[in-house]
Amino acid sequence: MLCPCQSGLTYHACCKPLIKKQKHPSSPLELMRSRYSAFVVGDVDYLIYSDLHSTQADKAEILAFAKGVEWISLEILESYDDIVEFQAYYKLNGTLQVLHERSRFVVHNGRWHYAEGRLLNSKIERNAPCPCKSGKKIKKCCGT
Ligand SMILES: [Zn+2]
Ligand SMILES: [Zn+2]
């Protein structure tokens, strides 16, 4: 299967070794992509493992969010130093939503962790190309 992070690589060659903790992400961007993939495949252990603040106590809540939505796509807007800004598109109860966040990452115990994120306001532009890459406009595709 293709990697959920949309790198164009197979899952096996891309995020899976990170999610299975066989190797560590080499950059905040790699970690960000692998965390998106972990949301898609519902690997909550990895989401907790790679987050500075989450604990096992948060597991049910994270799993409910990961599994309660239909993930559509990840778009990286900017990435430098310890910052990654992205938009993650998903459907909640059939309605297209976008999570636009500017995340900061830190090295802790020798590997990158998600430290914090600032949510930014983004609206779904109904005439924009659909994030699912169908080639159709959002309003004629996932945004109907
Ligand atoms: Zn990937
Ligand atoms: Zn679509």
JSON list of C-alpha atoms and ligand atoms in Angstrom, two decimals:
[
{"chain": "A", "resi": 1, "resn": "MET", "atom": "CA", "xyz": [0.00, 0.00, 0.00]},
{"chain": "A", "resi": 2, "resn": "LEU", "atom": "CA", "xyz": [1.08, 3.58, -0.60]},
{"chain": "A", "resi": 3, "resn": "CYS", "atom": "CA", "xyz": [2.11, 5.51, 2.47]},
{"chain": "A", "resi": 4, "resn": "PRO", "atom": "CA", "xyz": [-0.78, 7.51, 3.98]},
{"chain": "A", "resi": 5, "resn": "CYS", "atom": "CA", "xyz": [1.56, 10.55, 4.24]},
{"chain": "A", "resi": 6, "resn": "GLN", "atom": "CA", "xyz": [1.46, 10.78, 0.43]},
{"chain": "A", "resi": 7, "resn": "SER", "atom": "CA", "xyz": [5.20, 10.71, -0.08]},
{"chain": "A", "resi": 8, "resn": "GLY", "atom": "CA", "xyz": [4.64, 8.49, -3.11]},
{"chain": "A", "resi": 9, "resn": "LEU", "atom": "CA", "xyz": [6.62, 5.71, -1.44]},
{"chain": "A", "resi": 10, "resn": "THR", "atom": "CA", "xyz": [5.15, 2.50, -0.10]},
{"chain": "A", "resi": 11, "resn": "TYR", "atom": "CA", "xyz": [4.11, 2.49, 3.54]},
{"chain": "A", "resi": 12, "resn": "HIS", "atom": "CA", "xyz": [6.74, -0.19, 4.12]},
{"chain": "A", "resi": 13, "resn": "ALA", "atom": "CA", "xyz": [9.53, 2.04, 2.77]},
{"chain": "A", "resi": 14, "resn": "CYS", "atom": "CA", "xyz": [8.29, 5.26, 4.35]},
{"chain": "A", "resi": 15, "resn": "CYS", "atom": "CA", "xyz": [6.46, 5.71, 7.66]},
{"chain": "A", "resi": 16, "resn": "LYS", "atom": "CA", "xyz": [6.02, 2.10, 8.79]},
{"chain": "A", "resi": 17, "resn": "PRO", "atom": "CA", "xyz": [9.59, 1.61, 10.15]},
{"chain": "A", "resi": 18, "resn": "LEU", "atom": "CA", "xyz": [9.16, 4.83, 12.13]},
{"chain": "A", "resi": 19, "resn": "ILE", "atom": "CA", "xyz": [5.74, 3.88, 13.48]},
{"chain": "A", "resi": 20, "resn": "LYS", "atom": "CA", "xyz": [7.02, 0.41, 14.37]},
{"chain": "A", "resi": 21, "resn": "LYS", "atom": "CA", "xyz": [9.98, 2.12, 16.14]},
{"chain": "A", "resi": 22, "resn": "GLN", "atom": "CA", "xyz": [12.55, 0.34, 13.99]},
{"chain": "A", "resi": 23, "resn": "LYS", "atom": "CA", "xyz": [14.17, 3.70, 13.28]},
{"chain": "A", "resi": 24, "resn": "HIS", "atom": "CA", "xyz": [13.77, 7.25, 14.48]},
{"chain": "A", "resi": 25, "resn": "PRO", "atom": "CA", "xyz": [12.62, 10.16, 12.30]},
{"chain": "A", "resi": 26, "resn": "SER", "atom": "CA", "xyz": [15.61, 12.23, 11.23]},
{"chain": "A", "resi": 27, "resn": "SER", "atom": "CA", "xyz": [13.72, 15.53, 11.16]},
{"chain": "A", "resi": 28, "resn": "PRO", "atom": "CA", "xyz": [10.57, 17.21, 12.44]},
{"chain": "A", "resi": 29, "resn": "LEU", "atom": "CA", "xyz": [9.09, 16.85, 8.95]},
{"chain": "A", "resi": 30, "resn": "GLU", "atom": "CA", "xyz": [9.63, 13.08, 8.94]},
{"chain": "A", "resi": 31, "resn": "LEU", "atom": "CA", "xyz": [8.10, 12.86, 12.39]},
{"chain": "A", "resi": 32, "resn": "MET", "atom": "CA", "xyz": [5.13, 14.97, 11.34]},
{"chain": "A", "resi": 33, "resn": "ARG", "atom": "CA", "xyz": [4.49, 12.78, 8.30]},
{"chain": "A", "resi": 34, "resn": "SER", "atom": "CA", "xyz": [4.77, 9.61, 10.35]},
{"chain": "A", "resi": 35, "resn": "ARG", "atom": "CA", "xyz": [2.38, 10.97, 12.96]},
{"chain": "A", "resi": 36, "resn": "TYR", "atom": "CA", "xyz": [-0.17, 11.71, 10.23]},
{"chain": "A", "resi": 37, "resn": "SER", "atom": "CA", "xyz": [0.26, 8.14, 8.95]},
{"chain": "A", "resi": 38, "resn": "ALA", "atom": "CA", "xyz": [-0.14, 6.84, 12.50]},
{"chain": "A", "resi": 39, "resn": "PHE", "atom": "CA", "xyz": [-3.45, 8.70, 12.76]},
{"chain": "A", "resi": 40, "resn": "VAL", "atom": "CA", "xyz": [-4.56, 7.10, 9.49]},
{"chain": "A", "resi": 41, "resn": "VAL", "atom": "CA", "xyz": [-3.61, 3.56, 10.52]},
{"chain": "A", "resi": 42, "resn": "GLY", "atom": "CA", "xyz": [-4.76, 4.18, 14.11]},
{"chain": "A", "resi": 43, "resn": "ASP", "atom": "CA", "xyz": [-1.43, 3.45, 15.80]},
{"chain": "A", "resi": 44, "resn": "VAL", "atom": "CA", "xyz": [-2.03, 5.31, 19.05]},
{"chain": "A", "resi": 45, "resn": "ASP", "atom": "CA", "xyz": [1.03, 3.88, 20.81]},
{"chain": "A", "resi": 46, "resn": "TYR", "atom": "CA", "xyz": [3.26, 5.66, 18.32]},
{"chain": "A", "resi": 47, "resn": "LEU", "atom": "CA", "xyz": [1.27, 8.89, 18.67]},
{"chain": "A", "resi": 48, "resn": "ILE", "atom": "CA", "xyz": [1.85, 8.82, 22.41]},
{"chain": "A", "resi": 49, "resn": "TYR", "atom": "CA", "xyz": [5.47, 7.72, 22.02]},
{"chain": "A", "resi": 50, "resn": "SER", "atom": "CA", "xyz": [6.26, 10.65, 19.71]},
{"chain": "A", "resi": 51, "resn": "ASP", "atom": "CA", "xyz": [4.38, 13.29, 21.69]},
{"chain": "A", "resi": 52, "resn": "LEU", "atom": "CA", "xyz": [6.13, 15.12, 24.51]},
{"chain": "A", "resi": 53, "resn": "HIS", "atom": "CA", "xyz": [2.97, 15.51, 26.55]},
{"chain": "A", "resi": 54, "resn": "SER", "atom": "CA", "xyz": [0.63, 12.60, 25.81]},
{"chain": "A", "resi": 55, "resn": "THR", "atom": "CA", "xyz": [0.44, 9.64, 28.15]},
{"chain": "A", "resi": 56, "resn": "GLN", "atom": "CA", "xyz": [-1.35, 6.30, 28.16]},
{"chain": "A", "resi": 57, "resn": "ALA", "atom": "CA", "xyz": [-4.20, 8.11, 29.94]},
{"chain": "A", "resi": 58, "resn": "ASP", "atom": "CA", "xyz": [-4.92, 9.95, 26.68]},
{"chain": "A", "resi": 59, "resn": "LYS", "atom": "CA", "xyz": [-5.10, 6.76, 24.65]},
{"chain": "A", "resi": 60, "resn": "ALA", "atom": "CA", "xyz": [-8.88, 6.40, 24.39]},
{"chain": "A", "resi": 61, "resn": "GLU", "atom": "CA", "xyz": [-9.35, 10.02, 23.37]},
{"chain": "A", "resi": 62, "resn": "ILE", "atom": "CA", "xyz": [-6.65, 9.88, 20.69]},
{"chain": "A", "resi": 63, "resn": "LEU", "atom": "CA", "xyz": [-7.97, 6.61, 19.34]},
{"chain": "A", "resi": 64, "resn": "ALA", "atom": "CA", "xyz": [-11.50, 7.99, 19.18]},
{"chain": "A", "resi": 65, "resn": "PHE", "atom": "CA", "xyz": [-10.30, 10.94, 17.10]},
{"chain": "A", "resi": 66, "resn": "ALA", "atom": "CA", "xyz": [-8.03, 8.83, 14.84]},
{"chain": "A", "resi": 67, "resn": "LYS", "atom": "CA", "xyz": [-10.75, 6.29, 14.13]},
{"chain": "A", "resi": 68, "resn": "GLY", "atom": "CA", "xyz": [-13.71, 8.66, 14.24]},
{"chain": "A", "resi": 69, "resn": "VAL", "atom": "CA", "xyz": [-12.74, 10.56, 11.13]},
{"chain": "A", "resi": 70, "resn": "GLU", "atom": "CA", "xyz": [-11.96, 9.62, 7.54]},
{"chain": "A", "resi": 71, "resn": "TRP", "atom": "CA", "xyz": [-8.50, 10.97, 6.70]},
{"chain": "A", "resi": 72, "resn": "ILE", "atom": "CA", "xyz": [-8.23, 12.51, 3.23]},
{"chain": "A", "resi": 73, "resn": "SER", "atom": "CA", "xyz": [-4.81, 14.10, 2.87]},
{"chain": "A", "resi": 74, "resn": "LEU", "atom": "CA", "xyz": [-1.82, 15.81, 4.38]},
{"chain": "A", "resi": 75, "resn": "GLU", "atom": "CA", "xyz": [-0.37, 18.97, 2.88]},
{"chain": "A", "resi": 76, "resn": "ILE", "atom": "CA", "xyz": [2.88, 20.38, 4.19]},
{"chain": "A", "resi": 77, "resn": "LEU", "atom": "CA", "xyz": [2.91, 24.17, 3.84]},
{"chain": "A", "resi": 78, "resn": "GLU", "atom": "CA", "xyz": [6.24, 25.00, 5.43]},
{"chain": "A", "resi": 79, "resn": "SER", "atom": "CA", "xyz": [9.03, 23.21, 7.25]},
{"chain": "A", "resi": 80, "resn": "TYR", "atom": "CA", "xyz": [12.21, 24.66, 8.73]},
{"chain": "A", "resi": 81, "resn": "ASP", "atom": "CA", "xyz": [14.24, 24.23, 11.93]},
{"chain": "A", "resi": 82, "resn": "ASP", "atom": "CA", "xyz": [11.86, 22.80, 14.54]},
{"chain": "A", "resi": 83, "resn": "ILE", "atom": "CA", "xyz": [8.65, 23.99, 12.83]},
{"chain": "A", "resi": 84, "resn": "VAL", "atom": "CA", "xyz": [6.24, 22.25, 10.49]},
{"chain": "A", "resi": 85, "resn": "GLU", "atom": "CA", "xyz": [3.09, 23.93, 9.23]},
{"chain": "A", "resi": 86, "resn": "PHE", "atom": "CA", "xyz": [0.53, 21.65, 7.66]},
{"chain": "A", "resi": 87, "resn": "GLN", "atom": "CA", "xyz": [-3.07, 21.17, 6.68]},
{"chain": "A", "resi": 88, "resn": "ALA", "atom": "CA", "xyz": [-4.65, 17.79, 7.31]},
{"chain": "A", "resi": 89, "resn": "TYR", "atom": "CA", "xyz": [-7.96, 17.17, 5.60]},
{"chain": "A", "resi": 90, "resn": "TYR", "atom": "CA", "xyz": [-10.48, 14.73, 6.96]},
{"chain": "A", "resi": 91, "resn": "LYS", "atom": "CA", "xyz": [-14.17, 14.00, 6.95]},
{"chain": "A", "resi": 92, "resn": "LEU", "atom": "CA", "xyz": [-16.15, 14.07, 10.14]},
{"chain": "A", "resi": 93, "resn": "ASN", "atom": "CA", "xyz": [-19.66, 12.64, 9.82]},
{"chain": "A", "resi": 94, "resn": "GLY", "atom": "CA", "xyz": [-19.32, 13.04, 6.06]},
{"chain": "A", "resi": 95, "resn": "THR", "atom": "CA", "xyz": [-18.30, 16.71, 6.20]},
{"chain": "A", "resi": 96, "resn": "LEU", "atom": "CA", "xyz": [-14.90, 17.80, 4.93]},
{"chain": "A", "resi": 97, "resn": "GLN", "atom": "CA", "xyz": [-12.81, 19.57, 7.58]},
{"chain": "A", "resi": 98, "resn": "VAL", "atom": "CA", "xyz": [-9.30, 20.96, 7.63]},
{"chain": "A", "resi": 99, "resn": "LEU", "atom": "CA", "xyz": [-6.90, 21.00, 10.54]},
{"chain": "A", "resi": 100, "resn": "HIS", "atom": "CA", "xyz": [-4.37, 23.78, 9.92]},
{"chain": "A", "resi": 101, "resn": "GLU", "atom": "CA", "xyz": [-1.59, 23.76, 12.46]},
{"chain": "A", "resi": 102, "resn": "ARG", "atom": "CA", "xyz": [1.85, 25.16, 13.01]},
{"chain": "A", "resi": 103, "resn": "SER", "atom": "CA", "xyz": [3.65, 22.55, 15.11]},
{"chain": "A", "resi": 104, "resn": "ARG", "atom": "CA", "xyz": [6.87, 22.76, 17.05]},
{"chain": "A", "resi": 105, "resn": "PHE", "atom": "CA", "xyz": [9.09, 19.77, 17.72]},
{"chain": "A", "resi": 106, "resn": "VAL", "atom": "CA", "xyz": [11.86, 19.15, 20.24]},
{"chain": "A", "resi": 107, "resn": "VAL", "atom": "CA", "xyz": [14.57, 16.57, 20.70]},
{"chain": "A", "resi": 108, "resn": "HIS", "atom": "CA", "xyz": [13.94, 14.65, 23.91]},
{"chain": "A", "resi": 109, "resn": "ASN", "atom": "CA", "xyz": [15.73, 11.44, 24.92]},
{"chain": "A", "resi": 110, "resn": "GLY", "atom": "CA", "xyz": [17.69, 11.61, 21.69]},
{"chain": "A", "resi": 111, "resn": "ARG", "atom": "CA", "xyz": [14.75, 11.66, 19.31]},
{"chain": "A", "resi": 112, "resn": "TRP", "atom": "CA", "xyz": [12.27, 14.17, 17.92]},
{"chain": "A", "resi": 113, "resn": "HIS", "atom": "CA", "xyz": [8.96, 14.68, 19.70]},
{"chain": "A", "resi": 114, "resn": "TYR", "atom": "CA", "xyz": [5.89, 16.72, 18.90]},
{"chain": "A", "resi": 115, "resn": "ALA", "atom": "CA", "xyz": [5.97, 19.53, 21.48]},
{"chain": "A", "resi": 116, "resn": "GLU", "atom": "CA", "xyz": [3.05, 21.84, 20.75]},
{"chain": "A", "resi": 117, "resn": "GLY", "atom": "CA", "xyz": [0.89, 23.20, 18.01]},
{"chain": "A", "resi": 118, "resn": "ARG", "atom": "CA", "xyz": [-0.86, 26.43, 17.26]},
{"chain": "A", "resi": 119, "resn": "LEU", "atom": "CA", "xyz": [-4.12, 26.09, 15.36]},
{"chain": "A", "resi": 120, "resn": "LEU", "atom": "CA", "xyz": [-4.61, 28.44, 12.46]},
{"chain": "A", "resi": 121, "resn": "ASN", "atom": "CA", "xyz": [-7.84, 29.37, 10.84]},
{"chain": "A", "resi": 122, "resn": "SER", "atom": "CA", "xyz": [-8.43, 27.84, 7.46]},
{"chain": "A", "resi": 123, "resn": "LYS", "atom": "CA", "xyz": [-11.65, 27.52, 5.61]},
{"chain": "A", "resi": 124, "resn": "ILE", "atom": "CA", "xyz": [-12.55, 24.93, 3.02]},
{"chain": "A", "resi": 125, "resn": "GLU", "atom": "CA", "xyz": [-12.45, 26.71, -0.34]},
{"chain": "A", "resi": 126, "resn": "ARG", "atom": "CA", "xyz": [-15.21, 24.95, -2.21]},
{"chain": "A", "resi": 127, "resn": "ASN", "atom": "CA", "xyz": [-13.86, 25.88, -5.63]},
{"chain": "A", "resi": 128, "resn": "ALA", "atom": "CA", "xyz": [-10.30, 24.70, -4.90]},
{"chain": "A", "resi": 129, "resn": "PRO", "atom": "CA", "xyz": [-8.97, 21.39, -6.21]},
{"chain": "A", "resi": 130, "resn": "CYS", "atom": "CA", "xyz": [-10.04, 18.58, -3.92]},
{"chain": "A", "resi": 131, "resn": "PRO", "atom": "CA", "xyz": [-7.33, 17.52, -1.42]},
{"chain": "A", "resi": 132, "resn": "CYS", "atom": "CA", "xyz": [-8.05, 13.88, -2.29]},
{"chain": "A", "resi": 133, "resn": "LYS", "atom": "CA", "xyz": [-6.36, 14.59, -5.67]},
{"chain": "A", "resi": 134, "resn": "SER", "atom": "CA", "xyz": [-9.34, 13.47, -7.70]},
{"chain": "A", "resi": 135, "resn": "GLY", "atom": "CA", "xyz": [-8.82, 16.41, -10.05]},
{"chain": "A", "resi": 136, "resn": "LYS", "atom": "CA", "xyz": [-12.31, 17.70, -9.28]},
{"chain": "A", "resi": 137, "resn": "LYS", "atom": "CA", "xyz": [-13.25, 20.78, -7.31]},
{"chain": "A", "resi": 138, "resn": "ILE", "atom": "CA", "xyz": [-13.95, 20.29, -3.63]},
{"chain": "A", "resi": 139, "resn": "LYS", "atom": "CA", "xyz": [-17.64, 21.14, -4.04]},
{"chain": "A", "resi": 140, "resn": "LYS", "atom": "CA", "xyz": [-18.00, 18.42, -6.69]},
{"chain": "A", "resi": 141, "resn": "CYS", "atom": "CA", "xyz": [-16.01, 15.84, -4.72]},
{"chain": "A", "resi": 142, "resn": "CYS", "atom": "CA", "xyz": [-15.31, 15.41, -0.99]},
{"chain": "A", "resi": 143, "resn": "GLY", "atom": "CA", "xyz": [-17.00, 18.68, -0.09]},
{"chain": "A", "resi": 144, "resn": "THR", "atom": "CA", "xyz": [-20.45, 17.84, -1.34]},
{"chain": "B", "resi": 1, "resn": "ZN", "atom": "ZN", "xyz": [5.11, 8.16, 4.90]},
{"chain": "B", "resi": 2, "resn": "ZN", "atom": "ZN", "xyz": [-12.23, 14.59, -3.11]}
]
